Amino acid sequence: MKTVKEGEVRRQEILMVARELFVTKGYEQTTVNDILKIVDIAKGTFYYYFNSKEEVLAAIILDIVEEGAKRAEQILKDKSVPLINRIMMAIMAQSPEFEGSEEIRDEMHKVDNAKLEQLYTKTMLKRMTPLLEVAVAEGVAADLFHLDYPRETIESILLLGHMLFDCNIMDWGMTEYPAKIQGFLANMERMLGTGAGELKDFLQMFA
Amino acid sequence: MKTVKEGEVRRQEILMVARELFVTKGYEQTTVNDILKIVDIAKGTFYYYFNSKEEVLAAIILDIVEEGAKRAEQILKDKSVPLINRIMMAIMAQSPEFEGSEEIRDEMHKVDNAKLEQLYTKTMLKRMTPLLEVAVAEGVAADLFHLDYPRETIESILLLGHMLFDCNIMDWGMTEYPAKIQGFLANMERMLGTGAGELKDFLQMFA
DNA sequence: CTGTTTTGCCGACCATCGGTCGACAGTTAG
DNA sequence: CTAACTGTCGACCGATGGTCGGCAAAACAG
């Protein structure tokens, strides 16, 4: 099946190029022609593999989320690390894809990428919630956490973590950052029902 | 200045029609021509008042957020109502704009409206946080709330309330709804540092 | 009253976009 | 050899957001 494999290779080529462009230039701002030019194919070829530009987006988001989930699973299963550390690290291991070229991190104009962002949030939440649910259950069993609505709490923490720090929605300056992180950690402690100050050490883990 | 006022009237016409269309059909799905047809003007007229379709969106969002903020201010200043009730009501008074035709509320396909949603979230957060900040400060002074990061906590609650219940991101069924609301209220209690169960009565306030 | 400027409006026109389609080579199968 | 399938091509299409030069009536200036 050399031809079939050839087809899959082409598909991946398109996916890779599109992903790069979507993340750096934004989904709406990326033209199908932009993709075509870099992959060096004709329009017909693109639409031979995908039914629409949006279908490509969905496939990419699925990839990104899956990669994040795999990292989380890896982190979560390492029982030599304290549970609370594992959970924090699993959350923080999500979506490091959305960094632009690392040099220009300051002063860079965040692309408006609403569609990508929204779909990512939705997909990520659906994928990650079950993973963290078992971890939190483990914490509850070990009397580390005390909470009545584990699933809803996880959803909230995941949502907050993403919206506050990864997503481009909040545009606060460097001076406000530490307070935002401390606030997030404090609220996370309260929602999970850990002892107060249990998460304080994670402040430094944020870049 | 009759002509100037005439101009403002036209502007408002465009804004009203566009708002109706954006909310019901979605921003991307609404064509400039759709607006033109209903307002019954030519393309040139539209672009005489606005520089782009997106500028119209921004103006509309600003209106919607401002209306919500006005409602919140009204609610918040009525000192005859218990503080905690006022805060809850102020939060819930945000964005009732996003309901479709009320009849079809079940089974209706939520329009994908990522751009509108994202801009709204951003703008609403910026406008509402200061309002609730003074309210929460009042609660802290009255020994009702106990929290270390009031601003960050308000941002989180606002964000969660919107993302979980108003936004179209979460697509859970009717059976899961009560748990989501209870979970949200429980976490809100913890974040604000009220006594446990203080917010339980608000369950029925959700439709 | 007359000339001039400003305000509001028109719609033909444009570039670009996402997407379609018929044709066609190269390989594989019968 | 023929038939069929796979992958590729690029001209083409309709729709969309946006531009532009012109036009009419009101407002203003003398």
Coordinates of C-alpha atoms (C1' of nucleotides) in Angstrom, one line a residue:
Chain A
M1 CA 0.0 0.0 0.0
K2 CA 2.6 2.5 -1.0
T3 CA 0.1 4.9 -2.5
V4 CA -2.1 4.9 0.6
K5 CA 0.9 5.6 2.8
E6 CA 1.9 8.3 0.4
G7 CA -1.5 9.7 0.9
E8 CA -1.1 9.7 4.7
V9 CA 2.2 11.4 4.4
R10 CA 0.7 14.2 2.3
R11 CA -2.1 14.5 4.9
Q12 CA 0.4 15.0 7.7
E13 CA 2.3 17.5 5.7
I14 CA -0.8 19.6 5.3
L15 CA -1.6 19.2 9.0
M16 CA 1.9 20.2 10.1
V17 CA 2.0 23.3 7.9
A18 CA -1.5 24.4 8.7
R19 CA -0.8 23.9 12.4
E20 CA 2.2 26.1 12.3
L21 CA 0.3 28.8 10.4
F22 CA -2.8 28.7 12.5
V23 CA -0.9 29.0 15.7
T24 CA 1.4 31.8 14.6
K25 CA -0.8 33.8 12.2
G26 CA -4.2 32.8 13.6
Y27 CA -6.9 30.7 12.0
E28 CA -8.9 33.3 10.2
Q29 CA -5.8 35.1 9.0
T30 CA -4.4 32.0 7.5
T31 CA -5.5 31.5 3.9
V32 CA -5.9 28.1 2.3
N33 CA -3.6 29.5 -0.4
D34 CA -1.0 30.2 2.3
I35 CA -1.0 26.5 3.2
L36 CA -0.9 25.5 -0.5
K37 CA 2.1 27.6 -1.2
I38 CA 4.2 26.1 1.6
V39 CA 3.2 22.5 1.1
D40 CA 3.5 23.2 -2.6
I41 CA 0.3 21.5 -3.7
A42 CA -2.7 22.6 -5.7
K43 CA -6.0 23.5 -4.3
G44 CA -7.6 20.4 -5.5
T45 CA -5.1 18.3 -3.6
F46 CA -5.9 20.1 -0.3
Y47 CA -9.6 19.5 -0.8
Y48 CA -8.9 15.9 -1.8
Y49 CA -7.7 15.3 1.8
F50 CA -10.0 17.6 3.7
N51 CA -13.5 18.8 3.1
S52 CA -12.9 22.3 4.5
K53 CA -10.5 24.6 6.2
E54 CA -12.4 24.1 9.4
E55 CA -12.0 20.3 9.2
V56 CA -8.3 20.9 9.3
L57 CA -8.6 23.0 12.3
A58 CA -10.6 20.4 14.1
A59 CA -8.0 17.7 13.3
I60 CA -5.2 20.0 14.5
I61 CA -7.0 20.8 17.8
L62 CA -7.6 17.1 18.3
D63 CA -3.8 16.5 17.9
I64 CA -2.8 19.3 20.2
V65 CA -5.3 18.2 22.9
E66 CA -4.2 14.6 22.6
E67 CA -0.5 15.5 23.0
G68 CA -1.3 17.4 26.1
A69 CA -3.4 14.5 27.5
K70 CA -0.5 12.1 26.8
R71 CA 1.9 14.4 28.7
A72 CA -0.6 14.6 31.6
E73 CA -1.1 10.8 31.7
Q74 CA 2.7 10.4 31.8
I75 CA 3.0 12.9 34.7
L76 CA 0.0 11.6 36.6
K77 CA 1.2 8.0 36.7
D78 CA 4.5 8.7 38.3
K79 CA 3.6 7.7 41.8
S80 CA 7.0 8.8 43.2
V81 CA 5.9 12.4 43.0
P82 CA 3.5 13.8 45.6
L83 CA -0.1 13.8 44.2
I84 CA -0.6 17.5 44.4
N85 CA 2.6 18.1 42.5
R86 CA 1.5 15.7 39.8
I87 CA -1.8 17.4 39.4
M88 CA -0.3 20.8 39.1
M89 CA 2.2 19.7 36.6
A90 CA -0.4 17.9 34.6
I91 CA -2.4 21.1 34.3
M92 CA 0.6 23.2 33.5
A93 CA 1.7 20.7 30.8
Q94 CA -1.3 21.6 28.7
S95 CA -1.0 23.8 25.6
P96 CA 2.6 25.0 25.6
E97 CA 1.9 25.0 21.8
F98 CA 0.4 28.5 21.9
E99 CA 3.7 30.2 22.5
G100 CA 4.8 32.4 19.6
S101 CA 8.4 32.6 18.7
E102 CA 9.9 32.5 22.2
E103 CA 12.1 35.5 21.7
I104 CA 9.4 38.0 21.1
R105 CA 7.3 36.9 24.1
D106 CA 7.1 40.5 25.4
E107 CA 5.4 43.2 23.4
M108 CA 4.1 40.7 20.8
H109 CA 0.7 41.3 19.4
K110 CA -1.4 38.4 20.3
V111 CA -3.3 37.2 17.2
D112 CA -7.0 37.1 17.6
N113 CA -7.7 33.5 17.3
A114 CA -11.2 33.1 18.8
K115 CA -12.3 30.1 16.8
L116 CA -9.2 28.1 17.6
E117 CA -9.2 29.1 21.2
Q118 CA -12.8 28.2 21.7
L119 CA -12.6 24.9 20.1
Y120 CA -9.4 24.1 22.0
T121 CA -11.0 25.0 25.3
K122 CA -14.0 22.8 24.6
T123 CA -12.0 19.8 23.4
M124 CA -9.3 20.1 26.1
L125 CA -11.9 20.2 28.9
K126 CA -13.6 17.1 27.6
R127 CA -10.4 15.2 27.3
M128 CA -8.7 16.3 30.5
T129 CA -11.5 16.2 33.0
P130 CA -11.7 12.4 33.3
L131 CA -7.9 12.2 33.7
L132 CA -7.8 14.6 36.6
E133 CA -11.0 13.1 38.0
V134 CA -9.2 9.9 39.0
A135 CA -6.3 11.8 40.3
V136 CA -8.5 13.9 42.5
A137 CA -10.4 10.8 43.6
E138 CA -7.0 9.5 44.7
G139 CA -6.5 12.6 46.7
V140 CA -9.9 12.4 48.3
A141 CA -9.2 8.8 49.3
A142 CA -5.9 9.8 50.8
D143 CA -7.7 12.5 52.8
L144 CA -5.6 15.2 51.0
F145 CA -8.6 16.9 49.3
H146 CA -12.1 17.5 50.7
L147 CA -14.7 18.4 48.2
D148 CA -18.3 17.6 47.3
Y149 CA -18.2 18.2 43.5
P150 CA -15.0 16.8 42.2
R151 CA -16.0 16.7 38.5
E152 CA -17.3 20.3 38.5
T153 CA -14.4 21.5 40.5
I154 CA -11.9 20.0 38.0
E155 CA -13.7 21.6 35.1
S156 CA -13.5 24.9 36.9
I157 CA -9.9 24.7 37.7
L158 CA -9.0 23.6 34.2
L159 CA -11.1 26.3 32.7
L160 CA -9.6 29.0 35.0
G161 CA -6.0 27.8 34.4
H162 CA -6.5 28.0 30.7
M163 CA -8.4 31.2 30.5
L164 CA -6.3 33.1 32.9
F165 CA -2.8 32.1 31.8
D166 CA -2.8 30.3 28.4
C167 CA -5.6 32.1 26.6
N168 CA -5.1 35.6 25.2
I169 CA -8.2 36.9 26.9
M170 CA -6.5 38.5 29.9
D171 CA -4.1 41.1 29.0
W172 CA -2.5 42.2 32.2
G173 CA 1.0 43.5 32.7
M174 CA 4.0 41.8 34.3
T175 CA 3.4 43.6 37.6
E176 CA 0.0 42.0 38.0
Y177 CA 1.1 38.5 37.1
P178 CA 2.3 37.3 40.6
A179 CA -1.0 38.4 42.2
K180 CA -3.0 36.5 39.5
I181 CA -1.0 33.4 40.1
Q182 CA -1.2 33.5 43.9
G183 CA -4.9 34.2 43.6
F184 CA -5.4 31.2 41.3
L185 CA -3.4 29.0 43.6
A186 CA -5.3 30.2 46.7
N187 CA -8.6 29.5 45.0
M188 CA -7.5 26.2 43.8
E189 CA -6.6 25.2 47.4
R190 CA -10.0 26.3 48.6
M191 CA -11.9 24.5 45.9
L192 CA -9.9 21.3 46.3
G193 CA -10.2 21.6 50.1
T194 CA -6.5 21.2 50.8
G195 CA -4.9 22.8 53.8
A196 CA -4.3 26.5 53.2
G197 CA -0.9 27.3 51.8
E198 CA -0.5 23.8 50.4
L199 CA 0.0 25.1 46.9
K200 CA 2.1 28.1 47.7
D201 CA 5.3 26.4 46.5
F202 CA 4.1 26.3 43.0
L203 CA 4.4 30.0 42.5
Q204 CA 7.9 29.7 41.2
M205 CA 6.8 27.1 38.6
F206 CA 5.2 29.8 36.5
A207 CA 7.7 31.4 34.2
Chain B
M1 CA -27.6 70.3 13.8
K2 CA -30.4 68.4 12.4
T3 CA -28.1 66.6 9.9
V4 CA -25.8 65.4 12.6
K5 CA -28.6 64.1 14.6
E6 CA -30.0 62.4 11.6
G7 CA -26.6 60.8 11.2
E8 CA -26.7 59.5 14.7
V9 CA -30.2 58.0 14.1
R10 CA -28.9 56.1 11.1
R11 CA -26.0 54.9 13.1
Q12 CA -28.2 53.5 15.8
E13 CA -30.4 51.9 13.2
I14 CA -27.4 50.0 11.8
L15 CA -26.3 49.1 15.3
M16 CA -29.7 47.8 16.3
V17 CA -30.2 45.6 13.2
A18 CA -26.6 44.3 13.3
R19 CA -27.0 43.4 17.0
E20 CA -30.1 41.5 16.4
L21 CA -28.4 39.6 13.5
F22 CA -25.1 39.0 15.3
V23 CA -26.9 37.5 18.3
T24 CA -29.3 35.3 16.4
K25 CA -27.3 34.3 13.4
G26 CA -23.8 34.7 14.7
Y27 CA -21.2 37.3 13.7
E28 CA -19.4 35.4 11.0
Q29 CA -22.7 34.1 9.5
T30 CA -24.1 37.6 9.3
T31 CA -23.2 39.4 6.0
V32 CA -22.8 43.1 5.7
N33 CA -25.4 42.7 2.9
D34 CA -27.8 41.1 5.4
I35 CA -27.6 44.3 7.4
L36 CA -27.9 46.5 4.4
K37 CA -31.1 44.8 3.2
I38 CA -32.9 45.2 6.5
V39 CA -31.8 48.8 7.3
D40 CA -32.4 49.5 3.6
I41 CA -29.3 51.4 2.9
A42 CA -26.5 51.0 0.4
K43 CA -23.1 49.6 1.1
G44 CA -21.5 53.0 0.9
T45 CA -23.7 54.3 3.7
F46 CA -22.7 51.5 6.0
Y47 CA -19.0 52.2 5.5
Y48 CA -19.7 55.9 5.9
Y49 CA -20.6 55.2 9.5
F50 CA -18.3 52.3 10.3
N51 CA -14.9 51.4 9.1
S52 CA -15.4 47.7 9.2
K53 CA -17.8 45.0 10.2
E54 CA -15.6 44.3 13.2
E55 CA -15.9 47.9 14.4
V56 CA -19.7 47.4 14.5
L57 CA -19.2 44.3 16.6
A58 CA -17.0 46.2 19.0
A59 CA -19.6 48.9 19.4
I60 CA -22.3 46.4 20.0
I61 CA -20.4 44.5 22.6
L62 CA -19.6 47.7 24.4
D63 CA -23.4 48.5 24.5
I64 CA -24.3 45.1 25.7
V65 CA -21.6 45.1 28.5
E66 CA -22.7 48.6 29.5
E67 CA -26.3 47.6 29.8
G68 CA -25.3 44.7 32.0
A69 CA -23.1 46.9 34.1
K70 CA -26.0 49.4 34.6
R71 CA -28.3 46.6 35.7
A72 CA -25.6 45.4 38.1
E73 CA -25.1 48.8 39.6
Q74 CA -28.8 49.2 40.1
I75 CA -29.0 45.8 41.9
L76 CA -25.9 46.4 43.9
K77 CA -26.9 49.7 45.4
D78 CA -30.2 48.4 46.9
K79 CA -29.0 48.0 50.4
S80 CA -32.3 46.6 51.6
V81 CA -31.3 43.3 50.0
P82 CA -28.7 41.0 51.7
L83 CA -25.3 41.6 50.2
I84 CA -24.8 38.1 49.1
N85 CA -28.1 38.1 47.2
R86 CA -27.2 41.3 45.5
I87 CA -23.9 39.9 44.3
M88 CA -25.5 36.8 43.0
M89 CA -28.2 38.7 41.2
A90 CA -25.7 41.2 39.7
I91 CA -23.7 38.3 38.2
M92 CA -26.8 36.6 36.9
A93 CA -28.1 39.9 35.4
Q94 CA -25.3 39.8 32.9
S95 CA -25.9 38.9 29.3
P96 CA -29.4 37.7 29.1
E97 CA -29.0 39.0 25.5
F98 CA -27.6 35.8 24.3
E99 CA -30.9 33.9 24.4
G100 CA -32.2 33.0 21.0
S101 CA -35.9 33.1 20.3
E102 CA -37.1 32.0 23.6
E103 CA -39.4 29.3 22.3
I104 CA -36.7 27.2 20.7
R105 CA -34.5 27.3 23.7
D106 CA -34.2 23.5 23.8
E107 CA -32.7 21.6 20.9
M108 CA -31.6 24.7 19.2
H109 CA -28.3 24.6 17.5
K110 CA -26.0 27.0 19.2
V111 CA -24.4 29.3 16.6
D112 CA -20.7 29.3 16.6
N113 CA -19.9 32.8 17.6
A114 CA -16.4 32.6 18.9
K115 CA -15.3 36.1 18.1
L116 CA -18.4 37.8 19.7
E117 CA -18.1 35.5 22.7
Q118 CA -14.4 36.2 23.2
L119 CA -14.7 39.9 22.9
Y120 CA -17.7 39.9 25.2
T121 CA -15.9 37.9 27.8
K122 CA -12.9 40.2 27.8
T123 CA -15.0 43.4 27.8
M124 CA -17.4 42.2 30.5
L125 CA -14.7 41.1 32.8
K126 CA -13.0 44.5 32.6
R127 CA -16.2 46.4 33.2
M128 CA -17.7 44.2 35.9
T129 CA -14.7 43.4 38.1
P130 CA -14.4 46.9 39.7
L131 CA -18.2 46.9 40.5
L132 CA -18.1 43.6 42.3
E133 CA -14.8 44.5 43.9
V134 CA -16.5 47.2 46.1
A135 CA -19.3 44.8 46.8
V136 CA -17.0 42.1 48.0
A137 CA -15.0 44.6 50.0
E138 CA -18.2 45.5 51.7
G139 CA -18.7 41.8 52.5
V140 CA -15.2 41.5 53.9
A141 CA -15.7 44.5 56.1
A142 CA -18.9 43.0 57.4
D143 CA -17.1 39.7 58.2
L144 CA -19.3 37.8 55.7
F145 CA -16.4 37.0 53.3
H146 CA -12.9 35.9 54.1
L147 CA -10.5 35.9 51.3
D148 CA -7.0 37.1 50.4
Y149 CA -7.3 37.9 46.7
P150 CA -10.6 39.6 46.2
R151 CA -9.9 41.0 42.7
E152 CA -8.6 37.7 41.4
T153 CA -11.4 35.8 43.0
I154 CA -14.0 38.1 41.4
E155 CA -12.4 37.6 38.0
S156 CA -12.5 33.9 38.5
I157 CA -16.1 33.8 39.6
L158 CA -17.2 36.1 36.8
L159 CA -15.3 34.0 34.3
L160 CA -16.7 30.7 35.6
G161 CA -20.2 32.0 35.7
H162 CA -20.1 33.1 32.1
M163 CA -18.2 30.2 30.7
L164 CA -20.2 27.6 32.4
F165 CA -23.7 28.9 32.0
D166 CA -23.9 31.7 29.4
C167 CA -21.3 30.7 26.9
N168 CA -22.0 28.0 24.4
I169 CA -18.7 26.2 25.3
M170 CA -20.2 23.6 27.7
D171 CA -22.7 21.4 26.1
W172 CA -24.1 19.2 28.8
G173 CA -27.6 17.8 29.0
M174 CA -30.4 18.8 31.3
T175 CA -29.6 16.0 33.7
E176 CA -26.2 17.3 34.4
Y177 CA -27.3 20.9 34.9
P178 CA -28.2 20.8 38.6
A179 CA -24.9 19.3 39.6
K180 CA -23.1 22.0 37.6
I181 CA -25.0 24.7 39.4
Q182 CA -24.5 23.2 42.8
G183 CA -20.8 22.7 42.1
F184 CA -20.4 26.3 41.0
L185 CA -22.2 27.6 44.1
A186 CA -20.2 25.4 46.4
N187 CA -16.9 26.6 44.8
M188 CA -18.1 30.2 44.9
E189 CA -18.7 29.8 48.7
R190 CA -15.3 28.4 49.2
M191 CA -13.6 31.1 47.1
L192 CA -15.4 33.9 48.9
G193 CA -14.9 32.3 52.2
T194 CA -18.5 32.3 53.3
G195 CA -19.9 29.7 55.6
A196 CA -20.6 26.5 53.8
G197 CA -24.1 26.2 52.4
E198 CA -24.6 30.0 52.4
L199 CA -25.4 30.0 48.7
K200 CA -27.5 26.9 48.6
D201 CA -30.7 28.8 48.3
F202 CA -29.7 30.2 44.9
L203 CA -30.1 26.9 43.2
Q204 CA -33.7 27.7 42.3
M205 CA -32.7 31.0 40.8
F206 CA -31.3 29.3 37.7
A207 CA -33.9 28.5 35.1
Chain C
dC1 C1' -30.2 85.1 -3.9
dT2 C1' -26.0 82.7 -5.3
dG3 C1' -21.9 80.1 -4.9
dT4 C1' -19.4 76.8 -1.9
dT5 C1' -18.8 73.4 1.6
dT6 C1' -20.4 69.7 4.2
dT7 C1' -23.2 65.8 5.2
dG8 C1' -25.3 61.8 3.9
dC9 C1' -26.0 58.5 0.6
dC10 C1' -25.6 55.6 -3.5
dG11 C1' -24.3 51.3 -6.1
dA12 C1' -21.0 49.7 -9.5
dC13 C1' -16.7 47.8 -8.8
dC14 C1' -12.7 45.2 -6.8
dA15 C1' -9.6 41.8 -4.6
dT16 C1' -9.7 37.9 -2.1
dC17 C1' -11.5 34.1 0.0
dG18 C1' -13.2 29.2 0.6
dG19 C1' -14.7 25.8 -2.2
dT20 C1' -15.9 23.0 -6.9
dC21 C1' -15.0 20.4 -10.9
dG22 C1' -13.5 18.0 -14.9
dA23 C1' -9.3 16.4 -16.7
dC24 C1' -5.3 13.6 -16.3
dA25 C1' -1.2 11.0 -15.1
dG26 C1' 0.6 6.8 -12.6
dT27 C1' -0.1 2.7 -10.4
dT28 C1' -2.6 -1.5 -9.5
dA29 C1' -5.8 -5.3 -10.6
dG30 C1' -8.1 -8.4 -13.6
Chain D
dC1 C1' -4.3 -4.4 -22.8
dT2 C1' -7.9 -2.6 -20.3
dA3 C1' -10.4 -0.9 -16.3
dA4 C1' -10.4 1.2 -12.1
dC5 C1' -8.5 3.6 -8.5
dT6 C1' -5.5 7.1 -6.3
dG7 C1' -3.5 11.4 -6.1
dT8 C1' -2.8 15.7 -8.4
dC9 C1' -3.7 19.8 -10.9
dG10 C1' -5.4 24.6 -11.7
dA11 C1' -9.1 27.1 -14.0
dC12 C1' -13.2 28.5 -12.4
dC13 C1' -17.2 30.1 -9.2
dG14 C1' -20.1 32.6 -6.0
dA15 C1' -19.9 35.2 -2.0
dT16 C1' -17.8 38.4 1.0
dG17 C1' -15.7 42.6 3.1
dG18 C1' -14.4 46.7 1.5
dT19 C1' -13.4 51.0 -1.9
dC20 C1' -14.4 54.9 -4.7
dG21 C1' -16.1 58.6 -7.5
dG22 C1' -20.1 60.9 -7.9
dC23 C1' -24.5 63.0 -6.6
dA24 C1' -28.2 65.6 -4.1
dA25 C1' -29.7 68.3 -0.5
dA26 C1' -28.9 70.9 3.5
dA27 C1' -26.0 74.5 5.8
dC28 C1' -23.3 78.2 5.4
dA29 C1' -21.0 82.4 3.5
dG30 C1' -20.9 86.6 0.8

